[in-house]
Short mmCIF file of C-alpha atoms in Angstrom, two decimals:
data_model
loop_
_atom_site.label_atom_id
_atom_site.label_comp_id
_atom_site.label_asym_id
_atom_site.label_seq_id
_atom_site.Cartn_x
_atom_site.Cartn_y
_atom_site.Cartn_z
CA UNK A 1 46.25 131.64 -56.66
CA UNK A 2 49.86 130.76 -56.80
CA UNK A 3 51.78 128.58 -54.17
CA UNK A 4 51.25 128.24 -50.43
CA UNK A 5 52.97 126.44 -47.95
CA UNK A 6 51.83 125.12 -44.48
CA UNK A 7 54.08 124.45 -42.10
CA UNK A 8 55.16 124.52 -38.55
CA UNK A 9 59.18 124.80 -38.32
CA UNK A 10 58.66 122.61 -34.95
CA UNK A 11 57.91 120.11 -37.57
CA UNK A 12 60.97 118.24 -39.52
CA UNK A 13 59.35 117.77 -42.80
CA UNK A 14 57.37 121.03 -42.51
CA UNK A 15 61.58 122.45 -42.04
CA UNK A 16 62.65 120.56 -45.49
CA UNK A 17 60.21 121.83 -47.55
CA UNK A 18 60.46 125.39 -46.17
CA UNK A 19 63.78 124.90 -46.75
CA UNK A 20 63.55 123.74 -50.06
CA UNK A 21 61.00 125.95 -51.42
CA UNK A 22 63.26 128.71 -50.22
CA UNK A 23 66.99 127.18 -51.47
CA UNK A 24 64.93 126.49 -54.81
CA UNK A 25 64.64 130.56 -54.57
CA UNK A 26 60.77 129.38 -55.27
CA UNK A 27 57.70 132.42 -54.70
CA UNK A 28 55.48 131.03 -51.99
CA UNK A 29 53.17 132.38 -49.56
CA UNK A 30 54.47 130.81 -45.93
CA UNK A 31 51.13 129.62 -44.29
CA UNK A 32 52.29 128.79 -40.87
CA UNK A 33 50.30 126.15 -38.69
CA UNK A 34 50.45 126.80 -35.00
CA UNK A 35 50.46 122.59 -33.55
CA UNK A 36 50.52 123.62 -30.44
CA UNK A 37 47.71 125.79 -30.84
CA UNK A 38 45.64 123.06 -32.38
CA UNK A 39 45.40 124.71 -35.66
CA UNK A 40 46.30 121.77 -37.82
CA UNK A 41 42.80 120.30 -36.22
CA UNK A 42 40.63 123.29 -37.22
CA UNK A 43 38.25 122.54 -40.51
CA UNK A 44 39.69 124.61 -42.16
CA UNK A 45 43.37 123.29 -42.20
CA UNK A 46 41.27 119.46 -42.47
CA UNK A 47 40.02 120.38 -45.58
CA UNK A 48 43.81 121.26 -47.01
CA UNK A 49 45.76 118.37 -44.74
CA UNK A 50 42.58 115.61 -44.04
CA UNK A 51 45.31 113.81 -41.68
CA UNK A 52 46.14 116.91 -39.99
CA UNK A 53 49.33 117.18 -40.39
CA UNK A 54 52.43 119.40 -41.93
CA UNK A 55 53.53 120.23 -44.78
CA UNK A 56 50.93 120.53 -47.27
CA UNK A 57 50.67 122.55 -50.27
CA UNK A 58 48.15 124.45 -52.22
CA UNK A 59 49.30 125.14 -55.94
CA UNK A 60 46.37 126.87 -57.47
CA UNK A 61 43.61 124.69 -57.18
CA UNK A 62 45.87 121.46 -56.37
CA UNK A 63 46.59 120.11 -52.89
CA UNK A 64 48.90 117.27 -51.58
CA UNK A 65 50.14 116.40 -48.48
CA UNK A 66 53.43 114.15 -47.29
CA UNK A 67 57.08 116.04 -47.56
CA UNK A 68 59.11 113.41 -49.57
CA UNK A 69 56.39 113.85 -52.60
CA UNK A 70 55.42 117.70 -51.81
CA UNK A 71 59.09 117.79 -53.03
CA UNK A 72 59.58 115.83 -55.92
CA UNK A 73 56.53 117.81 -57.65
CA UNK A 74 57.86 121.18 -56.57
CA UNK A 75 60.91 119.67 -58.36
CA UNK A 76 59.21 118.63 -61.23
CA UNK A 77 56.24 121.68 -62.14
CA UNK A 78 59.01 124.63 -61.11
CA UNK A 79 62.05 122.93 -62.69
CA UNK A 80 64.31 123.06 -59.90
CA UNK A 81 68.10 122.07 -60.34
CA UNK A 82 68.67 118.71 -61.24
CA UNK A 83 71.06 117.34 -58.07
CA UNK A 84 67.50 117.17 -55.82
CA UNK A 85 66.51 114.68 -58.22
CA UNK A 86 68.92 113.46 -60.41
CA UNK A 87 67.70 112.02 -63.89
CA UNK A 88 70.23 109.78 -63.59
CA UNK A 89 68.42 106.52 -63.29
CA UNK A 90 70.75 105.49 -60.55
CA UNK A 91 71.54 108.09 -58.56
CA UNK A 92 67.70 108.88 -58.03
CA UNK A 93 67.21 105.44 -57.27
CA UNK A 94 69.16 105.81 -54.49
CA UNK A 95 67.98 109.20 -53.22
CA UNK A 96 63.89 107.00 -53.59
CA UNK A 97 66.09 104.51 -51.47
CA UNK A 98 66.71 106.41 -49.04
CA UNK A 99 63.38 108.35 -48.78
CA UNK A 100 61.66 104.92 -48.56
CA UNK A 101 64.07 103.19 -45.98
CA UNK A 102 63.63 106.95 -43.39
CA UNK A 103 60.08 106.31 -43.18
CA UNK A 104 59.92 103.70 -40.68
CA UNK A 105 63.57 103.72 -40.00
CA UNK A 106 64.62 107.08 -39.31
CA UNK A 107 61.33 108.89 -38.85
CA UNK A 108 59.58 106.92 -36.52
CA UNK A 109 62.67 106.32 -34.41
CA UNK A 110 63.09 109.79 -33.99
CA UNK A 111 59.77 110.57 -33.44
CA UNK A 112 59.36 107.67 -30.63
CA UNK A 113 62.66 109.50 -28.61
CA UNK A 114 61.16 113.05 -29.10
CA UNK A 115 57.69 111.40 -27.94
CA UNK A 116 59.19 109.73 -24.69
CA UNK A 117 61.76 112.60 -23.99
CA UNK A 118 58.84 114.98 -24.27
CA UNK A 119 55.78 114.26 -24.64
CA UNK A 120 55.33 111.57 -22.18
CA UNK A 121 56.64 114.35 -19.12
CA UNK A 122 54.38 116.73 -20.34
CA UNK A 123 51.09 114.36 -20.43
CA UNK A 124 51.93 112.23 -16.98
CA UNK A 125 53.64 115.12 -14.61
CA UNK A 126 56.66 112.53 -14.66
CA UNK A 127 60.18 112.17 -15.86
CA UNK A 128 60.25 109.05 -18.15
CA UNK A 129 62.18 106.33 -17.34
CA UNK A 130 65.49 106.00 -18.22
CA UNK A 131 65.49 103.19 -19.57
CA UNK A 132 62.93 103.62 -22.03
CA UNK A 133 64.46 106.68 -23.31
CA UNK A 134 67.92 104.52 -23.67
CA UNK A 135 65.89 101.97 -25.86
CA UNK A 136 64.81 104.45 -28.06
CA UNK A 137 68.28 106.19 -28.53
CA UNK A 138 69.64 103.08 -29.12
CA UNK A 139 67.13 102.34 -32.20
CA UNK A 140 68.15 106.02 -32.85
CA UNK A 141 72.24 105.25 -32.86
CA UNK A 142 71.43 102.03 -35.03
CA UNK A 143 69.84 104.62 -37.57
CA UNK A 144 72.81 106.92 -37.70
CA UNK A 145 75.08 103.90 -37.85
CA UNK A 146 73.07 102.62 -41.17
CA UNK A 147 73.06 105.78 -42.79
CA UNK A 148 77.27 106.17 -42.24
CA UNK A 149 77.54 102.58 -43.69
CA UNK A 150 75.45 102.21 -46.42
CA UNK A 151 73.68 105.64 -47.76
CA UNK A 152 76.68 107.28 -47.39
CA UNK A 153 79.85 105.42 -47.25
CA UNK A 154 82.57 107.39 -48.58
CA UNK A 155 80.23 109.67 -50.65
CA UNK A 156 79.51 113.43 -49.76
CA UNK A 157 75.79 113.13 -50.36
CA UNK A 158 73.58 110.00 -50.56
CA UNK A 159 73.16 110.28 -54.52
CA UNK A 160 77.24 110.94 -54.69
CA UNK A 161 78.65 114.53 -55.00
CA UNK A 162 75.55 116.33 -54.62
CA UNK A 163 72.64 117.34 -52.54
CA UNK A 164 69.33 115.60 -53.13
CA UNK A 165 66.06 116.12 -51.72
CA UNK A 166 67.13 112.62 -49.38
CA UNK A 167 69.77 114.30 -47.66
CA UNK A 168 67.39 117.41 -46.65
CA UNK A 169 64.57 115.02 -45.49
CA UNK A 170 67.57 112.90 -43.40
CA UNK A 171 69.33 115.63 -42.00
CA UNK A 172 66.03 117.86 -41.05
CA UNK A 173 64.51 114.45 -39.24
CA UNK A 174 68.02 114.13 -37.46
CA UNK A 175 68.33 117.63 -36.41
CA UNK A 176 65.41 117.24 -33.95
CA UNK A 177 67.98 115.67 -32.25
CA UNK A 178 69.67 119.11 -31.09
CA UNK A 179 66.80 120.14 -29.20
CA UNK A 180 67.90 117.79 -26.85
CA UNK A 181 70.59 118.03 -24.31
CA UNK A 182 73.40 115.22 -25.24
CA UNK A 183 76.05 114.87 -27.95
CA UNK A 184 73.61 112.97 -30.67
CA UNK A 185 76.52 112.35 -33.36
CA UNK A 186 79.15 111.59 -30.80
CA UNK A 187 80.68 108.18 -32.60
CA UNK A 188 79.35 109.21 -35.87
CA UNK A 189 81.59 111.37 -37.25
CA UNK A 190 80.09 110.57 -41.11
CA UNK A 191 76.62 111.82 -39.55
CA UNK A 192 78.22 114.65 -38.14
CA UNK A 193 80.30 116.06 -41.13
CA UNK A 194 76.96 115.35 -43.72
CA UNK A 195 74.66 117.20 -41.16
CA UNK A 196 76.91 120.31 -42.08
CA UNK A 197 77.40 119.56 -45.58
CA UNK A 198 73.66 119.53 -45.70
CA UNK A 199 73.47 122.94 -43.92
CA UNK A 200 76.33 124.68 -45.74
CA UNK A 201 74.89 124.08 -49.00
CA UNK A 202 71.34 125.33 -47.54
CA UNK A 203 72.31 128.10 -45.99
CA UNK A 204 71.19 130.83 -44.83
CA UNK A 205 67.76 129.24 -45.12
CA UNK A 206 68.73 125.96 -42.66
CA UNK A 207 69.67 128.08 -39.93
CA UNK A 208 66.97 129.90 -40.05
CA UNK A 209 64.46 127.34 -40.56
CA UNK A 210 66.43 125.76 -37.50
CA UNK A 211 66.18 128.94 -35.46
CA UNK A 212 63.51 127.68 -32.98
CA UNK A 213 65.63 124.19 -32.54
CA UNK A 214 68.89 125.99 -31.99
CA UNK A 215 67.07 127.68 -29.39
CA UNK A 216 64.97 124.97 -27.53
CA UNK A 217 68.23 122.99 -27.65
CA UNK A 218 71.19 126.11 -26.54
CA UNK A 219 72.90 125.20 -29.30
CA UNK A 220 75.32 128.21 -29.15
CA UNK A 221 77.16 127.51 -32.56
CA UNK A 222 75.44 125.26 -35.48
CA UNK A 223 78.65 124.38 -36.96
CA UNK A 224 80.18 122.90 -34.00
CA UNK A 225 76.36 120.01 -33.91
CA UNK B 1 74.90 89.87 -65.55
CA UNK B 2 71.72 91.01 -66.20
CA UNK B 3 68.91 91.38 -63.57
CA UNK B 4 68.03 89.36 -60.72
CA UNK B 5 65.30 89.60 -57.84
CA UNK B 6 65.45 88.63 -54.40
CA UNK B 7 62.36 88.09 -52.26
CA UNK B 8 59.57 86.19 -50.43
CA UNK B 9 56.30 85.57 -51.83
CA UNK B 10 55.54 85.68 -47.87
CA UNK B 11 56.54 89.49 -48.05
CA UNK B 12 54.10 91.98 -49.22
CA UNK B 13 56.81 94.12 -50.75
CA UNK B 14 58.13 91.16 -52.52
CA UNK B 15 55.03 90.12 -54.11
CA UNK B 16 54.57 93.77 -55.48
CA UNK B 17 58.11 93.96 -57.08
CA UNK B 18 57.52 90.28 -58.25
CA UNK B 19 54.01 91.21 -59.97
CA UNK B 20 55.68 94.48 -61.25
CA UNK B 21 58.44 92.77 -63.28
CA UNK B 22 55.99 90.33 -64.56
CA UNK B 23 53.64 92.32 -65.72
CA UNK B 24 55.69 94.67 -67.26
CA UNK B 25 57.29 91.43 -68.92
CA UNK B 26 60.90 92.10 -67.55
CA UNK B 27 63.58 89.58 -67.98
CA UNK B 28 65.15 88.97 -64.78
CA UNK B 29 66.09 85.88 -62.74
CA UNK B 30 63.95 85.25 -59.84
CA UNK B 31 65.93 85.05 -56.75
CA UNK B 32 63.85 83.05 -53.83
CA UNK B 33 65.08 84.18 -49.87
CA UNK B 34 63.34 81.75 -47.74
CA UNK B 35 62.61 84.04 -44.71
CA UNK B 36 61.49 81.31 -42.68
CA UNK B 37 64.85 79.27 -43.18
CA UNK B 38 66.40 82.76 -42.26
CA UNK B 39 68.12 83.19 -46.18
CA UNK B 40 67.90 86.84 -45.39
CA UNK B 41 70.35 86.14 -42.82
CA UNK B 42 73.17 84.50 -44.68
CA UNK B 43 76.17 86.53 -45.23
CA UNK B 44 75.83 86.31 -49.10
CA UNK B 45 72.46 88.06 -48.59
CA UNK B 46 73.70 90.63 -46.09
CA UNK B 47 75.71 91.87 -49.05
CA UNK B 48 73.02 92.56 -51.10
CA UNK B 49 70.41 93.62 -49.17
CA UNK B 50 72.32 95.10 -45.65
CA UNK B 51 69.14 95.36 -43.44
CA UNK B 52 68.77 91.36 -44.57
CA UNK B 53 65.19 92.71 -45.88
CA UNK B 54 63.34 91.57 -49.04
CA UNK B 55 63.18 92.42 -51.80
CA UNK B 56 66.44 93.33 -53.24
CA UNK B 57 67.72 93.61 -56.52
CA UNK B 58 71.18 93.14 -58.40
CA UNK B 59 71.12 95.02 -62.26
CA UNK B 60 74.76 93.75 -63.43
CA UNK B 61 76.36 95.54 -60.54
CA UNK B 62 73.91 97.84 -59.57
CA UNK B 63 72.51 96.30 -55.90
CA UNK B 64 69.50 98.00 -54.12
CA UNK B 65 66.86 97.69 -51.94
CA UNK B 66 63.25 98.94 -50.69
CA UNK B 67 60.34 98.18 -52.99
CA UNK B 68 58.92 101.36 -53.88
CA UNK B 69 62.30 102.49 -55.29
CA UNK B 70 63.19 99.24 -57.25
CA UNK B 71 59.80 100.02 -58.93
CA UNK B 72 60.62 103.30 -59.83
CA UNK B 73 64.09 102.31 -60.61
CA UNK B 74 62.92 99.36 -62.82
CA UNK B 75 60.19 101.38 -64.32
CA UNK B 76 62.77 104.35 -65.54
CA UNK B 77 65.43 101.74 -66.64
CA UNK B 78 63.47 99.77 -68.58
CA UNK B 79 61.19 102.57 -69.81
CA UNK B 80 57.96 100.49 -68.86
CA UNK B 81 54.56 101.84 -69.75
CA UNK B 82 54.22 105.74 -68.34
CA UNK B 83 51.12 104.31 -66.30
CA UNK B 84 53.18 102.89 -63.61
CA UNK B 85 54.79 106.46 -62.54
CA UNK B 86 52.80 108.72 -64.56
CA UNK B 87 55.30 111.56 -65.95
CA UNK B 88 52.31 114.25 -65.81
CA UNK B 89 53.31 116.07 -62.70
CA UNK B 90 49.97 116.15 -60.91
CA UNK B 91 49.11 112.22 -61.50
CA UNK B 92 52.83 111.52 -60.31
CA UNK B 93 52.52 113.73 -56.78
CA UNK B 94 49.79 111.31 -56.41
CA UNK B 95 51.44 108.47 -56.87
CA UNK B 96 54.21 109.52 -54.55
CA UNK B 97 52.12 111.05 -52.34
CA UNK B 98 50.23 107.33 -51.50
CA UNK B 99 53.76 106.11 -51.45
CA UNK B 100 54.88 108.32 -48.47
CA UNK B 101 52.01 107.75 -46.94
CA UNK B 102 52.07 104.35 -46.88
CA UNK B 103 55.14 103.30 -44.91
CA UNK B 104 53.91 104.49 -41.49
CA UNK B 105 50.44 104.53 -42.60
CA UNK B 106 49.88 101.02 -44.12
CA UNK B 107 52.73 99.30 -44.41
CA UNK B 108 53.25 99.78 -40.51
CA UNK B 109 49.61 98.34 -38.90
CA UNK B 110 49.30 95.87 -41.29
CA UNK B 111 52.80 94.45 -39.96
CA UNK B 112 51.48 95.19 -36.77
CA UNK B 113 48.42 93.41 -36.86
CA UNK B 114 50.20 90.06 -38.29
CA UNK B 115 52.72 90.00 -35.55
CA UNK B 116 50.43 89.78 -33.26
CA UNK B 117 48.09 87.26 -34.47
CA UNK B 118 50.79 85.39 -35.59
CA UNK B 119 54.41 86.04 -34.18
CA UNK B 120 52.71 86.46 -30.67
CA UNK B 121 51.20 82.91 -30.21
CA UNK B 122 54.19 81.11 -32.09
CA UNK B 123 57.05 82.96 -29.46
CA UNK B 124 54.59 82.87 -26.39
CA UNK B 125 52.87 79.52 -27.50
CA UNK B 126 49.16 81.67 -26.01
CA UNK B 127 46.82 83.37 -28.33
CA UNK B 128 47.19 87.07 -27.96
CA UNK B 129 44.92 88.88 -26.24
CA UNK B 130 41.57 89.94 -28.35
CA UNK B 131 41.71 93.51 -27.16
CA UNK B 132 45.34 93.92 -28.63
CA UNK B 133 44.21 92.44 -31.70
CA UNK B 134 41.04 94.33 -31.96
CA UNK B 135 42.89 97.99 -31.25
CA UNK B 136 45.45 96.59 -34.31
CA UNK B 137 42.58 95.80 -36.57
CA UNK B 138 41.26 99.18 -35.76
CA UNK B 139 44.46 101.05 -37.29
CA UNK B 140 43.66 99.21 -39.94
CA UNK B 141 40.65 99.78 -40.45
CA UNK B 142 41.23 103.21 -40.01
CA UNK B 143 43.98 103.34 -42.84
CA UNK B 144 41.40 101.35 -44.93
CA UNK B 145 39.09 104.64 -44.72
CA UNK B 146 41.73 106.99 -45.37
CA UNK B 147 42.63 105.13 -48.73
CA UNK B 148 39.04 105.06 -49.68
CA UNK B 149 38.37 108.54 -48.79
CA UNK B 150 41.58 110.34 -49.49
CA UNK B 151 43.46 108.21 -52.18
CA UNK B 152 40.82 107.00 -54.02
CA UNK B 153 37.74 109.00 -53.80
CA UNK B 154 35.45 108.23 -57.05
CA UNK B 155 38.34 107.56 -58.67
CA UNK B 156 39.57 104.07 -60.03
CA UNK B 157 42.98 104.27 -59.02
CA UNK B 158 45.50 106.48 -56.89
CA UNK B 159 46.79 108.89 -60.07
CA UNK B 160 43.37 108.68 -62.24
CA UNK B 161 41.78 106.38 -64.58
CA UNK B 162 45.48 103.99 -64.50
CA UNK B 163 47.11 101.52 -62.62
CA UNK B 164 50.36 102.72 -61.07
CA UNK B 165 52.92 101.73 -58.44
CA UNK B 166 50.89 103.11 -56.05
CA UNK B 167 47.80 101.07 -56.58
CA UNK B 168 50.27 97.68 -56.42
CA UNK B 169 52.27 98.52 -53.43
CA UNK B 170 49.35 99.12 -51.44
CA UNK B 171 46.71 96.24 -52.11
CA UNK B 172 49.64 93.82 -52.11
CA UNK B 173 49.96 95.11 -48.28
CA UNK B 174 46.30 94.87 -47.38
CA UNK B 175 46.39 91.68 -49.15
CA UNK B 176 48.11 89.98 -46.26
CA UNK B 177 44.64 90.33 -44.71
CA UNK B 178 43.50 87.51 -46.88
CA UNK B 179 45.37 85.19 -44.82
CA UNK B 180 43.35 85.48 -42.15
CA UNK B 181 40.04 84.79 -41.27
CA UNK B 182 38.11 87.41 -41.46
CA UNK B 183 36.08 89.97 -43.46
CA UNK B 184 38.90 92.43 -43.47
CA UNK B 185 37.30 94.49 -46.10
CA UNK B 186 33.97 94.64 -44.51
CA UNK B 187 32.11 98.02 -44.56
CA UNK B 188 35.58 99.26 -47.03
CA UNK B 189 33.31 98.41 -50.72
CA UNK B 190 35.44 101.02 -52.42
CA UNK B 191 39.03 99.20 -51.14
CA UNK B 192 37.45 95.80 -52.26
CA UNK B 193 36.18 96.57 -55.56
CA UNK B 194 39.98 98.65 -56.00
CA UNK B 195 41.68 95.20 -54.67
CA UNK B 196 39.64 93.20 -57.35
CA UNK B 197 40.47 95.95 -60.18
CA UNK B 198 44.46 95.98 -59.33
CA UNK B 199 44.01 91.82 -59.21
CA UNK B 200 42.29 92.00 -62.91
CA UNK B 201 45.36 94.16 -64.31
CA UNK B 202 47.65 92.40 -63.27
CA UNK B 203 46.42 88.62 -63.32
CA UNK B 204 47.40 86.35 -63.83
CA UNK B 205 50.90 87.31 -61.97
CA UNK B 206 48.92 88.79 -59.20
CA UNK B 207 47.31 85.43 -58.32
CA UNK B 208 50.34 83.49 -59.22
CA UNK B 209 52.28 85.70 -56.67
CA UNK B 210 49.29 85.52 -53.70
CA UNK B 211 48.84 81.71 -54.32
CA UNK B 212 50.42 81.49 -51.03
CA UNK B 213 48.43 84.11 -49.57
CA UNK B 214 45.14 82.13 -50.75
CA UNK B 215 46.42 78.80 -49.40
CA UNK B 216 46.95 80.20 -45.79
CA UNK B 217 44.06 82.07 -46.00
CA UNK B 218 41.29 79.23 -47.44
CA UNK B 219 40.90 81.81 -49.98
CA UNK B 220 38.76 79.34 -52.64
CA UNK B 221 37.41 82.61 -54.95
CA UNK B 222 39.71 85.33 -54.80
CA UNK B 223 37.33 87.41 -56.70
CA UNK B 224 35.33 87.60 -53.84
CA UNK B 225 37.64 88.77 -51.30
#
């Protein structure tokens, strides 16, 4: 049976555990879910993902949805390298801090600007209003300015000197961000240098997996986000 | 030092870290932040817990914050039984799976739904409107499903036959449903009976904990919830 994947790399979790699977040098069949084809509605796809959604995984005859956890077990059952999750009792407490604050934090900030920026254009035929879309960057900005001051501080990662699966699901969420046309990490220079800490250590597989977002966005050169 | 523990019995997140150190018989000091008297808001508290958020906790000089991680934190440290976060790989995917799940899922309506029946008329000094209410009680509702049909299926808890974090962090959120007046768990058998199994292993700290929940609420027989 082995492992499958389903993703869509329009997705930011779908993009950190593509990413992962493939930094993890893990065998996987890539099952790609077309959202804007509806395909993450057909019964099929309900019957791996009831909510839906992407990622999910099949391993053999076991299913589970949710990134942040698809992770950790990939972690555990394939023995990944220990920096994603550090035994350290500490240092993962910090990298399950982090996962459980970008939930409602990060996540649904992000998703909110993305939404109004657009979504809402799409669905009503108009531009949305400015100053909703400020509001929302704003929440955005507050985000960014959290994760400078107290996940990372003066550490390179958010568990210390080492990736972790937090950074990959923070840095994928933020990098939705470059699909849009303004300088998202201007005044966070601590955002700006992790985003490419992040992507140099998962490289060549973040590009790639960022290929489509680089594009939508013109982002000519990732290094220079 | 030692361990200490900062929260609200008002806060759903509180009461599960509260009940989990309890019933796992952890010695800790118990650290009360009176969110009404705006404790979280003190500068002494800002240091511990930056987003002014409970709970919190301080492990000699060890500070951090969100609930689902101080469980797993607390439950690695102090190497409390292996129900809580199972260590078979399957059960614990589970586990986190719920747990990601929850924060946008749960954790997010719930809040919703109390803010307007009871932030709402406090600020604005009117009752809310019925049809916001209604649409709120319908995400809930809706999440209520999804735990019954997804998480626990004809099981008795989220990972199996066992208690875990899982099962605690998310009936302590639904439990703020017992403060108001209503037959929250109406048509949702399968979430009630799981509410009155998670209350039975962990009484009597989980009634201790939700005494305030019951007072609010008129709750005279929290066995029949």
């Amino acid at each position: 049976m082995g492992l499958k994947v389903f993703f869509d790399v329009l997705s930011q979790p779908s993009r950190a555990v593509l990413i992962f699977c493939q930094a993890n040098g893990l065998k996987f069949t890539p099952c790609p879910v077309a959202l804007r084809k509806g395909e993450n509605k057909k019964p099929e796809y309900t019957k791996i993902s009831p909510f839906n959604r992407v990622p999910a995984i099949q391993d053999g005859d076991f299913t589970m949805v949710e990134s942040p956890a698809i992770m950790e077990y990939l972690a555990s059952k394939y023995k990944c390298a220990p920096h994603w999750y550090p035994s350290d009792v500490e240092k993962r407490a910090k990298v399950n801090e982090f996962i459980s604050w970008y939930h409602l934090e990060l996540r649904y900030p992000v998703s909110g600007y993305s939404y109004n920026k657009v979504m809402v254009p799409l669905v009503t035929g108009k531009p949305v209003e400015e100053k909703v879309l400020a509001a929302q960057l704003e929440k955005n900005l507050k985000a960014f300015s959290s994760i400078e001051k107290y996940f990372i501080k003066d550490k390179n990662f958010i568990a210390g000197d080492a990736l972790s699966a937090a950074d990959l699901i923070g840095v994928c969420e933020i990098m939705q961000f470059a699909t849009f046309d303004l300088d998202f990490a201007k005044d966070h220079p601590k955002l700006r240098d992790w985003i490419q800490r992040v992507r140099n250590e998962t490289n060549p597989y973040f590009d790639e997996a960022h290929k489509i977002v680089y594009m939508v966005g013109k982002v000519k050169d990732p290094s220079k986000l």
